[in-house]
mmCIF file of C-alpha atoms and ligand atoms in Angstrom:
data_model
loop_
_atom_site.group_PDB
_atom_site.id
_atom_site.type_symbol
_atom_site.label_atom_id
_atom_site.label_comp_id
_atom_site.label_asym_id
_atom_site.label_seq_id
_atom_site.Cartn_x
_atom_site.Cartn_y
_atom_site.Cartn_z
ATOM 1 C CA UNK A 135 94.755 146.784 90.388
ATOM 2 C CA UNK A 136 98.101 145.124 91.177
ATOM 3 C CA UNK A 137 99.318 142.108 89.188
ATOM 4 C CA UNK A 138 102.346 139.985 90.046
ATOM 5 C CA UNK A 139 103.952 138.724 86.813
ATOM 6 C CA UNK A 140 106.231 135.681 86.693
ATOM 7 C CA UNK A 141 108.388 134.661 83.710
ATOM 8 C CA UNK A 142 110.558 131.543 83.291
ATOM 9 C CA UNK A 143 110.087 130.488 79.656
ATOM 10 C CA UNK A 144 113.763 130.500 78.647
ATOM 11 C CA UNK A 145 116.879 131.636 80.493
ATOM 12 C CA UNK A 146 115.676 134.539 82.652
ATOM 13 C CA UNK A 147 113.891 134.049 85.950
ATOM 14 C CA UNK A 148 111.842 137.216 86.338
ATOM 15 C CA UNK A 149 109.089 138.716 88.471
ATOM 16 C CA UNK A 150 107.440 142.112 88.652
ATOM 17 C CA UNK A 151 104.537 144.000 90.161
ATOM 18 C CA UNK A 152 102.596 146.259 87.772
ATOM 19 C CA UNK A 153 99.692 148.569 88.538
ATOM 20 C CA UNK A 154 96.724 148.630 86.143
ATOM 21 C CA UNK A 155 98.748 147.045 83.346
ATOM 22 C CA UNK A 156 100.780 150.211 82.873
ATOM 23 C CA UNK A 157 102.870 151.291 85.869
ATOM 24 C CA UNK A 158 105.915 149.197 86.832
ATOM 25 C CA UNK A 159 106.400 149.069 90.625
ATOM 26 C CA UNK A 160 109.254 146.552 90.470
ATOM 27 C CA UNK A 161 110.992 144.487 87.795
ATOM 28 C CA UNK A 162 113.500 141.844 88.923
ATOM 29 C CA UNK A 163 115.357 139.751 86.328
ATOM 30 C CA UNK A 164 117.858 136.995 87.201
ATOM 31 C CA UNK A 165 119.673 135.984 84.017
ATOM 32 C CA UNK A 166 121.341 132.606 83.494
ATOM 33 C CA UNK A 167 123.017 133.672 80.278
ATOM 34 C CA UNK A 168 126.598 133.448 81.618
ATOM 35 C CA UNK A 169 126.160 129.771 82.400
ATOM 36 C CA UNK A 170 124.514 128.861 79.073
ATOM 37 C CA UNK A 171 127.250 130.755 77.206
ATOM 38 C CA UNK A 172 129.688 127.988 78.189
ATOM 39 C CA UNK A 173 127.654 125.619 75.978
ATOM 40 C CA UNK A 174 126.940 128.006 73.092
ATOM 41 C CA UNK A 175 123.176 128.041 73.736
ATOM 42 C CA UNK A 176 120.473 127.432 76.322
ATOM 43 C CA UNK A 177 120.704 123.963 77.921
ATOM 44 C CA UNK A 178 117.095 123.140 78.901
ATOM 45 C CA UNK A 179 118.059 120.887 81.851
ATOM 46 C CA UNK A 180 120.233 123.584 83.388
ATOM 47 C CA UNK A 181 117.611 126.270 82.733
ATOM 48 C CA UNK A 182 114.931 124.331 84.631
ATOM 49 C CA UNK A 183 117.222 123.739 87.590
ATOM 50 C CA UNK A 184 118.378 127.354 87.820
ATOM 51 C CA UNK A 185 114.782 128.629 87.610
ATOM 52 C CA UNK A 186 113.828 126.331 90.492
ATOM 53 C CA UNK A 187 116.705 127.712 92.574
ATOM 54 C CA UNK A 188 116.038 131.366 91.773
ATOM 55 C CA UNK A 189 112.280 131.728 91.601
ATOM 56 C CA UNK A 190 111.251 132.197 95.218
ATOM 57 C CA UNK A 191 114.006 134.779 95.825
ATOM 58 C CA UNK A 192 113.150 136.672 92.631
ATOM 59 C CA UNK A 193 109.431 136.826 93.485
ATOM 60 C CA UNK A 194 110.166 137.895 97.064
ATOM 61 C CA UNK A 195 112.429 140.705 95.795
ATOM 62 C CA UNK A 196 109.800 141.844 93.282
ATOM 63 C CA UNK A 197 107.226 142.182 96.081
ATOM 64 C CA UNK A 198 109.708 143.905 98.417
ATOM 65 C CA UNK A 199 110.903 146.393 95.803
ATOM 66 C CA UNK A 200 107.286 147.238 94.961
ATOM 67 C CA UNK A 201 106.629 147.791 98.682
ATOM 68 C CA UNK A 202 103.703 145.348 98.692
ATOM 69 C CA UNK A 203 102.867 141.924 100.097
ATOM 70 C CA UNK A 204 101.091 139.033 98.415
ATOM 71 C CA UNK A 205 97.907 140.099 100.195
ATOM 72 C CA UNK A 206 97.922 143.395 98.222
ATOM 73 C CA UNK A 207 98.122 141.664 94.853
ATOM 74 C CA UNK A 208 94.929 141.168 92.795
ATOM 75 C CA UNK A 209 96.150 138.404 90.494
ATOM 76 C CA UNK A 210 99.124 136.185 89.730
ATOM 77 C CA UNK A 211 100.099 136.135 86.051
ATOM 78 C CA UNK A 212 102.526 133.578 84.680
ATOM 79 C CA UNK A 213 104.025 132.693 81.294
ATOM 80 C CA UNK A 214 102.605 129.240 80.490
ATOM 81 C CA UNK A 215 103.442 128.997 76.744
ATOM 82 C CA UNK A 216 105.394 128.811 74.527
ATOM 83 C CA UNK A 217 108.938 128.000 75.695
ATOM 84 C CA UNK A 218 111.148 125.289 77.151
ATOM 85 C CA UNK A 219 108.759 122.974 78.911
ATOM 86 C CA UNK A 220 110.975 122.280 81.943
ATOM 87 C CA UNK A 221 111.597 126.008 82.339
ATOM 88 C CA UNK A 222 107.927 127.021 81.947
ATOM 89 C CA UNK A 223 106.839 124.385 84.464
ATOM 90 C CA UNK A 224 108.865 126.031 87.226
ATOM 91 C CA UNK A 225 107.031 129.339 86.854
ATOM 92 C CA UNK A 226 103.639 127.714 86.352
ATOM 93 C CA UNK A 227 103.991 125.455 89.411
ATOM 94 C CA UNK A 228 105.211 128.326 91.565
ATOM 95 C CA UNK A 229 102.395 130.640 90.426
ATOM 96 C CA UNK A 230 99.826 127.894 91.004
ATOM 97 C CA UNK A 231 101.098 127.410 94.545
ATOM 98 C CA UNK A 232 100.877 131.160 95.233
ATOM 99 C CA UNK A 233 97.389 131.438 93.733
ATOM 100 C CA UNK A 234 96.075 128.443 95.656
ATOM 101 C CA UNK A 235 97.557 129.493 98.974
ATOM 102 C CA UNK A 236 96.330 133.102 98.697
ATOM 103 C CA UNK A 237 93.060 132.404 96.870
ATOM 104 C CA UNK A 238 93.966 134.922 94.136
ATOM 105 C CA UNK A 239 93.190 134.502 90.424
ATOM 106 C CA UNK A 240 95.807 132.573 88.417
ATOM 107 C CA UNK A 241 96.303 134.235 85.011
ATOM 108 C CA UNK A 242 98.004 132.269 82.198
ATOM 109 C CA UNK A 243 99.919 134.527 79.792
ATOM 110 C CA UNK A 244 101.201 133.702 76.301
ATOM 111 C CA UNK A 245 104.852 134.751 75.958
ATOM 112 C CA UNK A 246 104.418 136.637 72.675
ATOM 113 C CA UNK A 247 101.345 138.468 73.959
ATOM 114 C CA UNK A 248 103.487 139.661 76.866
ATOM 115 C CA UNK A 249 106.287 140.850 74.564
ATOM 116 C CA UNK A 250 103.686 142.976 72.753
ATOM 117 C CA UNK A 251 102.406 144.269 76.122
ATOM 118 C CA UNK A 252 105.878 145.558 77.069
ATOM 119 C CA UNK A 253 104.920 148.577 74.948
ATOM 120 C CA UNK A 254 101.902 149.366 77.163
ATOM 121 C CA UNK A 255 104.354 149.968 80.014
ATOM 122 C CA UNK A 256 106.295 152.567 78.060
ATOM 123 C CA UNK A 257 103.430 154.263 76.210
ATOM 124 C CA UNK A 258 100.350 155.013 78.323
ATOM 125 C CA UNK A 259 98.462 156.206 75.233
ATOM 126 C CA UNK A 260 99.063 153.045 73.186
ATOM 127 C CA UNK A 261 95.919 150.983 72.674
ATOM 128 C CA UNK A 262 94.933 148.304 70.146
ATOM 129 C CA UNK A 263 94.242 148.052 67.261
ATOM 130 C CA UNK A 264 97.744 148.122 65.788
ATOM 131 C CA UNK A 265 100.122 145.984 63.744
ATOM 132 C CA UNK A 266 103.047 144.463 65.645
ATOM 133 C CA UNK A 267 106.295 142.902 64.465
ATOM 134 C CA UNK A 268 107.299 140.443 67.205
ATOM 135 C CA UNK A 269 110.891 139.275 66.785
ATOM 136 C CA UNK A 270 112.549 137.158 69.458
ATOM 137 C CA UNK A 271 114.954 134.246 69.826
ATOM 138 C CA UNK A 272 112.158 131.757 69.157
ATOM 139 C CA UNK A 273 109.592 133.621 67.034
ATOM 140 C CA UNK A 274 109.182 136.108 64.190
ATOM 141 C CA UNK A 275 105.606 137.126 63.584
ATOM 142 C CA UNK A 276 103.672 140.002 62.078
ATOM 143 C CA UNK A 277 100.611 140.164 64.311
ATOM 144 C CA UNK A 278 97.408 142.147 63.902
ATOM 145 C CA UNK A 279 96.511 143.144 67.459
ATOM 146 C CA UNK A 280 92.737 143.669 67.304
ATOM 147 C CA UNK A 281 92.280 144.110 71.055
ATOM 148 C CA UNK A 282 94.312 143.398 74.200
ATOM 149 C CA UNK A 283 93.327 139.726 73.993
ATOM 150 C CA UNK A 284 92.474 139.122 70.331
ATOM 151 C CA UNK A 285 95.235 138.552 67.781
ATOM 152 C CA UNK A 286 95.606 137.488 64.145
ATOM 153 C CA UNK A 287 98.891 136.219 62.714
ATOM 154 C CA UNK A 288 99.465 137.915 59.365
ATOM 155 C CA UNK A 289 102.994 136.679 58.613
ATOM 156 C CA UNK A 290 105.553 134.394 60.195
ATOM 157 C CA UNK A 291 108.955 132.833 59.652
ATOM 158 C CA UNK A 292 108.940 129.536 57.789
ATOM 159 C CA UNK A 293 112.152 128.371 59.497
ATOM 160 C CA UNK A 294 114.528 130.188 61.887
ATOM 161 C CA UNK A 295 113.414 133.074 64.087
ATOM 162 C CA UNK A 296 115.153 136.429 63.559
ATOM 163 C CA UNK A 297 116.993 136.199 66.913
ATOM 164 C CA UNK A 298 118.047 132.631 66.206
ATOM 165 C CA UNK A 299 119.371 133.738 62.828
ATOM 166 C CA UNK A 300 121.347 136.576 64.494
ATOM 167 C CA UNK A 301 122.770 134.174 67.074
ATOM 168 C CA UNK A 302 123.762 131.566 64.455
ATOM 169 C CA UNK A 303 125.442 134.148 62.209
ATOM 170 C CA UNK A 304 127.245 135.622 65.217
ATOM 171 C CA UNK A 305 128.421 132.179 66.279
ATOM 172 C CA UNK A 306 129.753 131.521 62.764
ATOM 173 C CA UNK A 307 131.816 134.703 63.182
ATOM 174 C CA UNK A 308 133.176 133.515 66.531
ATOM 175 C CA UNK A 309 131.024 135.619 68.856
ATOM 176 C CA UNK A 310 129.846 134.068 72.158
ATOM 177 C CA UNK A 311 126.155 133.169 72.759
ATOM 178 C CA UNK A 312 123.806 135.001 72.446
ATOM 179 C CA UNK A 313 125.674 136.837 69.724
ATOM 180 C CA UNK A 314 122.840 139.046 68.439
ATOM 181 C CA UNK A 315 123.886 142.048 70.528
ATOM 182 C CA UNK A 316 127.580 141.738 69.642
ATOM 183 C CA UNK A 317 126.750 141.403 65.929
ATOM 184 C CA UNK A 318 124.529 144.481 66.148
ATOM 185 C CA UNK A 319 127.341 146.449 67.805
ATOM 186 C CA UNK A 320 130.031 145.441 65.282
ATOM 187 C CA UNK A 321 127.619 146.205 62.411
ATOM 188 C CA UNK A 322 127.806 149.893 63.416
ATOM 189 C CA UNK A 323 131.433 149.945 62.212
ATOM 190 C CA UNK A 324 130.899 148.201 58.870
ATOM 191 C CA UNK A 325 129.681 148.917 55.338
ATOM 192 C CA UNK A 326 126.153 147.504 54.960
ATOM 193 C CA UNK A 327 126.593 147.200 51.186
ATOM 194 C CA UNK A 328 129.943 145.369 51.213
ATOM 195 C CA UNK A 329 128.319 141.932 50.776
ATOM 196 C CA UNK A 330 125.203 140.801 48.941
ATOM 197 C CA UNK A 331 123.440 138.070 50.903
ATOM 198 C CA UNK A 332 120.493 135.951 49.686
ATOM 199 C CA UNK A 333 116.901 136.977 50.344
ATOM 200 C CA UNK A 334 114.833 133.868 49.615
ATOM 201 C CA UNK A 335 111.311 134.353 48.344
ATOM 202 C CA UNK A 336 108.646 132.520 50.307
ATOM 203 C CA UNK A 337 105.912 130.795 48.342
ATOM 204 C CA UNK A 338 102.302 131.274 49.316
ATOM 205 C CA UNK A 339 102.394 134.399 51.477
ATOM 206 C CA UNK A 340 103.347 137.997 50.851
ATOM 207 C CA UNK A 341 104.314 138.460 54.481
ATOM 208 C CA UNK A 342 106.188 135.292 55.547
ATOM 209 C CA UNK A 343 109.959 135.243 56.106
ATOM 210 C CA UNK A 344 112.716 132.686 55.606
ATOM 211 C CA UNK A 345 116.013 133.205 57.424
ATOM 212 C CA UNK A 346 117.668 129.791 57.423
ATOM 213 C CA UNK A 347 119.668 130.384 54.227
ATOM 214 C CA UNK A 348 121.324 133.483 55.672
ATOM 215 C CA UNK A 349 123.437 131.617 58.216
ATOM 216 C CA UNK A 350 124.678 129.283 55.464
ATOM 217 C CA UNK A 351 125.510 132.282 53.292
ATOM 218 C CA UNK A 352 127.567 133.811 56.119
ATOM 219 C CA UNK A 353 129.383 130.494 56.690
ATOM 220 C CA UNK A 354 130.092 130.145 52.970
ATOM 221 C CA UNK A 355 131.612 133.642 52.825
ATOM 222 C CA UNK A 356 133.847 132.827 55.769
ATOM 223 C CA UNK A 357 134.916 129.419 54.371
ATOM 224 C CA UNK A 358 135.588 130.736 50.868
ATOM 225 C CA UNK A 359 137.760 133.496 52.263
ATOM 226 C CA UNK A 360 139.611 131.058 54.546
ATOM 227 C CA UNK A 361 140.330 128.727 51.604
ATOM 228 C CA UNK A 362 141.818 131.598 49.624
ATOM 229 C CA UNK A 363 143.780 132.772 52.656
ATOM 230 C CA UNK A 364 141.873 136.076 52.643
ATOM 231 C CA UNK A 365 140.662 138.058 55.641
ATOM 232 C CA UNK A 366 136.939 138.772 55.829
ATOM 233 C CA UNK A 367 136.057 142.194 57.169
ATOM 234 C CA UNK A 368 133.747 141.073 59.960
ATOM 235 C CA UNK A 369 132.301 144.519 60.572
ATOM 236 C CA UNK A 370 131.302 144.672 56.891
ATOM 237 C CA UNK A 371 129.796 141.174 57.057
ATOM 238 C CA UNK A 372 127.852 142.074 60.231
ATOM 239 C CA UNK A 373 126.589 145.301 58.672
ATOM 240 C CA UNK A 374 125.545 143.538 55.452
ATOM 241 C CA UNK A 375 123.846 140.754 57.406
ATOM 242 C CA UNK A 376 121.961 143.243 59.583
ATOM 243 C CA UNK A 377 120.877 145.246 56.522
ATOM 244 C CA UNK A 378 119.528 142.105 54.861
ATOM 245 C CA UNK A 379 117.541 140.930 57.925
ATOM 246 C CA UNK A 380 116.265 144.456 58.569
ATOM 247 C CA UNK A 381 115.099 144.929 54.978
ATOM 248 C CA UNK A 382 113.202 141.630 55.060
ATOM 249 C CA UNK A 383 111.486 142.456 58.359
ATOM 250 C CA UNK A 384 110.684 146.069 57.504
ATOM 251 C CA UNK A 385 109.507 145.432 53.934
ATOM 252 C CA UNK A 386 107.092 142.653 54.913
ATOM 253 C CA UNK A 387 105.732 144.656 57.836
ATOM 254 C CA UNK A 388 105.165 147.691 55.594
ATOM 255 C CA UNK A 389 103.501 145.501 52.949
ATOM 256 C CA UNK A 390 101.121 144.103 55.564
ATOM 257 C CA UNK A 391 100.472 147.590 56.976
ATOM 258 C CA UNK A 392 99.584 148.949 53.536
ATOM 259 C CA UNK A 393 97.335 145.997 52.655
ATOM 260 C CA UNK A 394 95.518 146.112 56.017
ATOM 261 C CA UNK A 395 95.384 149.901 56.257
ATOM 262 C CA UNK A 396 97.191 149.735 59.625
ATOM 263 C CA UNK A 397 98.898 153.035 60.390
ATOM 264 C CA UNK A 398 100.078 152.291 63.918
ATOM 265 C CA UNK A 399 103.118 150.002 64.018
ATOM 266 C CA UNK A 400 104.627 148.447 67.142
ATOM 267 C CA UNK A 401 107.871 146.511 67.587
ATOM 268 C CA UNK A 402 108.371 143.840 70.273
ATOM 269 C CA UNK A 403 110.674 140.990 71.387
ATOM 270 C CA UNK A 404 114.404 140.605 72.078
ATOM 271 C CA UNK A 405 115.413 141.622 68.538
ATOM 272 C CA UNK A 406 113.451 144.885 68.953
ATOM 273 C CA UNK A 407 116.674 146.036 70.682
ATOM 274 C CA UNK A 408 118.513 145.831 67.351
ATOM 275 C CA UNK A 409 119.760 149.290 66.370
ATOM 276 C CA UNK A 410 119.536 148.588 62.632
ATOM 277 C CA UNK A 411 115.947 147.349 62.890
ATOM 278 C CA UNK A 412 114.896 150.316 65.031
ATOM 279 C CA UNK A 413 116.353 152.778 62.522
ATOM 280 C CA UNK A 414 114.923 150.845 59.564
ATOM 281 C CA UNK A 415 111.443 150.873 61.097
ATOM 282 C CA UNK A 416 111.735 154.564 61.979
ATOM 283 C CA UNK A 417 112.705 155.486 58.411
ATOM 284 C CA UNK A 418 109.985 153.345 56.787
ATOM 285 C CA UNK A 419 107.253 154.631 59.117
ATOM 286 C CA UNK A 420 108.349 158.280 58.796
ATOM 287 C CA UNK A 421 108.233 157.974 54.999
ATOM 288 C CA UNK A 422 104.633 156.717 55.120
ATOM 289 C CA UNK A 423 103.419 158.905 57.966
ATOM 290 C CA UNK A 424 102.781 155.880 60.227
ATOM 291 C CA UNK A 425 102.955 156.126 63.990
ATOM 292 C CA UNK A 426 105.732 153.894 65.402
ATOM 293 C CA UNK A 427 106.186 152.556 68.942
ATOM 294 C CA UNK A 428 109.572 151.081 69.888
ATOM 295 C CA UNK A 429 109.869 149.345 73.271
ATOM 296 C CA UNK A 430 112.591 150.779 75.550
ATOM 297 C CA UNK A 431 115.743 148.616 75.467
ATOM 298 C CA UNK A 432 115.189 147.641 79.110
ATOM 299 C CA UNK A 433 111.869 145.941 78.211
ATOM 300 C CA UNK A 434 112.866 144.206 74.935
ATOM 301 C CA UNK A 435 114.248 141.050 76.576
ATOM 302 C CA UNK A 436 112.261 138.648 78.738
ATOM 303 C CA UNK A 437 110.945 140.217 81.951
ATOM 304 C CA UNK A 438 108.114 139.877 84.455
ATOM 305 C CA UNK A 439 106.653 143.356 83.925
ATOM 306 C CA UNK A 440 105.400 142.515 80.450
ATOM 307 C CA UNK A 441 103.765 139.369 81.876
ATOM 308 C CA UNK A 442 102.022 141.414 84.558
ATOM 309 C CA UNK A 443 100.924 144.007 81.969
ATOM 310 C CA UNK A 444 99.350 141.418 79.673
ATOM 311 C CA UNK A 445 98.053 139.535 82.729
ATOM 312 C CA UNK A 446 96.052 142.616 83.731
ATOM 313 C CA UNK A 447 94.220 142.654 80.402
ATOM 314 C CA UNK A 448 93.716 138.858 80.440
ATOM 315 C CA UNK A 449 92.168 139.175 83.912
ATOM 316 C CA UNK A 450 89.839 141.956 82.725
ATOM 317 C CA UNK A 451 88.778 139.635 79.873
ATOM 318 C CA UNK A 452 88.092 136.825 82.354
ATOM 319 C CA UNK A 453 90.961 134.652 81.116
ATOM 320 C CA UNK A 454 91.957 132.914 84.332
ATOM 321 C CA UNK A 455 92.900 129.296 85.025
ATOM 322 C CA UNK A 456 92.501 126.677 87.729
ATOM 323 C CA UNK A 457 94.930 124.319 89.422
ATOM 324 C CA UNK A 458 94.857 122.144 86.289
ATOM 325 C CA UNK A 459 96.800 124.759 84.273
ATOM 326 C CA UNK A 460 99.659 123.152 82.390
ATOM 327 C CA UNK A 461 102.732 124.537 80.648
ATOM 328 C CA UNK A 462 102.690 124.235 76.840
ATOM 329 C CA UNK A 463 105.909 124.174 74.791
ATOM 330 C CA UNK A 464 104.321 125.344 71.553
ATOM 331 C CA UNK A 465 101.090 127.314 71.218
ATOM 332 C CA UNK A 466 99.873 129.923 68.713
ATOM 333 C CA UNK A 467 99.294 133.462 69.983
ATOM 334 C CA UNK A 468 95.692 133.161 68.798
ATOM 335 C CA UNK A 469 94.876 130.193 71.071
ATOM 336 C CA UNK A 470 92.284 130.648 73.777
ATOM 337 C CA UNK A 471 94.190 131.532 76.891
ATOM 338 C CA UNK A 472 94.310 128.315 78.925
HETATM 339 O O1 KG4 B 649 112.668 137.857 73.454
HETATM 340 P P1 KG4 B 649 113.949 137.275 73.893
HETATM 341 O O2 KG4 B 649 114.638 137.883 75.079
HETATM 342 O O3 KG4 B 649 113.786 135.746 74.196
HETATM 343 C C1 KG4 B 649 112.897 134.942 73.497
HETATM 344 O O4 KG4 B 649 111.677 135.002 73.746
HETATM 345 O O5 KG4 B 649 113.416 134.246 72.594
HETATM 346 O O6 KG4 B 649 114.914 137.327 72.633
HETATM 347 C C2 KG4 B 649 116.241 136.898 72.696
HETATM 348 C C3 KG4 B 649 116.853 137.030 71.316
HETATM 349 C C4 KG4 B 649 118.218 136.385 71.226
HETATM 350 O O7 KG4 B 649 118.262 135.619 70.048
HETATM 351 C C5 KG4 B 649 119.153 137.581 71.135
HETATM 352 O O8 KG4 B 649 120.353 137.348 70.459
HETATM 353 C C6 KG4 B 649 118.291 138.561 70.394
HETATM 354 O O9 KG4 B 649 117.007 138.406 70.960
HETATM 355 N N1 KG4 B 649 118.772 139.946 70.553
HETATM 356 C C7 KG4 B 649 119.269 140.677 69.533
HETATM 357 C C8 KG4 B 649 119.657 141.930 70.080
HETATM 358 N N2 KG4 B 649 119.379 141.901 71.423
HETATM 359 C C9 KG4 B 649 118.845 140.673 71.684
HETATM 360 N N3 KG4 B 649 119.408 140.386 68.217
HETATM 361 C C10 KG4 B 649 119.909 141.358 67.439
HETATM 362 N N4 KG4 B 649 120.318 142.568 67.889
HETATM 363 C C11 KG4 B 649 120.197 142.906 69.196
HETATM 364 N N5 KG4 B 649 120.590 144.110 69.637
HETATM 365 ZN ZN1 ZN B 650 110.978 136.344 74.833
#
């Protein structure tokens, strides 16, 4: 079965054709990041406009590169939540038009479900149930994946998402948006124990995170040093910051895994590309004898293939929508798909 996947929830316009939820036939991503960098973050108005300009060309290329036409496709999957509403609406409207004009099923896909599904593309043997740490620019969740379409949120951030925290800390150190990758790279050259940064305890849940204090801590270090006329070793600060975030993410995930008896761990989302987090997860899982799945770097960021992969399983579960489908800015991963 061939699914066309369309993604426009943030700053990438993306489309892909995937066979049976597992085999990528094409994966086209048009990124707007260079333009948003000028403003230090994603400007929703600009994102919506650029998606509208790019989407038909991106979808056409995805079909061409897969060597198929719309007539060959069995369903049209689209990210409908969560994300920037003006950005989501472009993908949803376009997918609706395609579905109506071709009389194919329209499949609404939750963005975090699709991040999780990026692993199905890389690992043909991976099947639920498993425990997944989903860490992106907008979300940080520990999710119990009971089946392809049934999820339970075990832990979540109480404030900033992990990616947001990386980007804010990177910005404080003068790195251009989105600074997560640059911070990760510079961290390789630093001493992860040079600075002690705060790790706030979260009341009420063993598995929830809080990241908002970390950015302030980084800013305070920089300001204090500037006032004393001292140089801060940025590589050391990056390495210490990355160690702190990694420890919080890994420890809570391992705690949840132990409590739930989950021995298969999966990582997903843009921050899954983080070298420190990948190594931290590998070490923690090896120590406990857990099986670990890390998405390939090429599938960590937003893309259409993960939407098509999840769309396949949503279609099998009968989760399709009509012409009244709307985009939703904020929606839990557990919500009924529609
Ligand atoms: O999943 P994603 O592409 O978009 C959202 O759904 O939000 O995630 C983007 C986020 C950005 O905050 C970006 O800085 C972060 O993922 N990111 C990283 C790395 N690569 C991307 N953060 C830390 N280290 C990385 N290597
Ligand atoms: Zn994403």
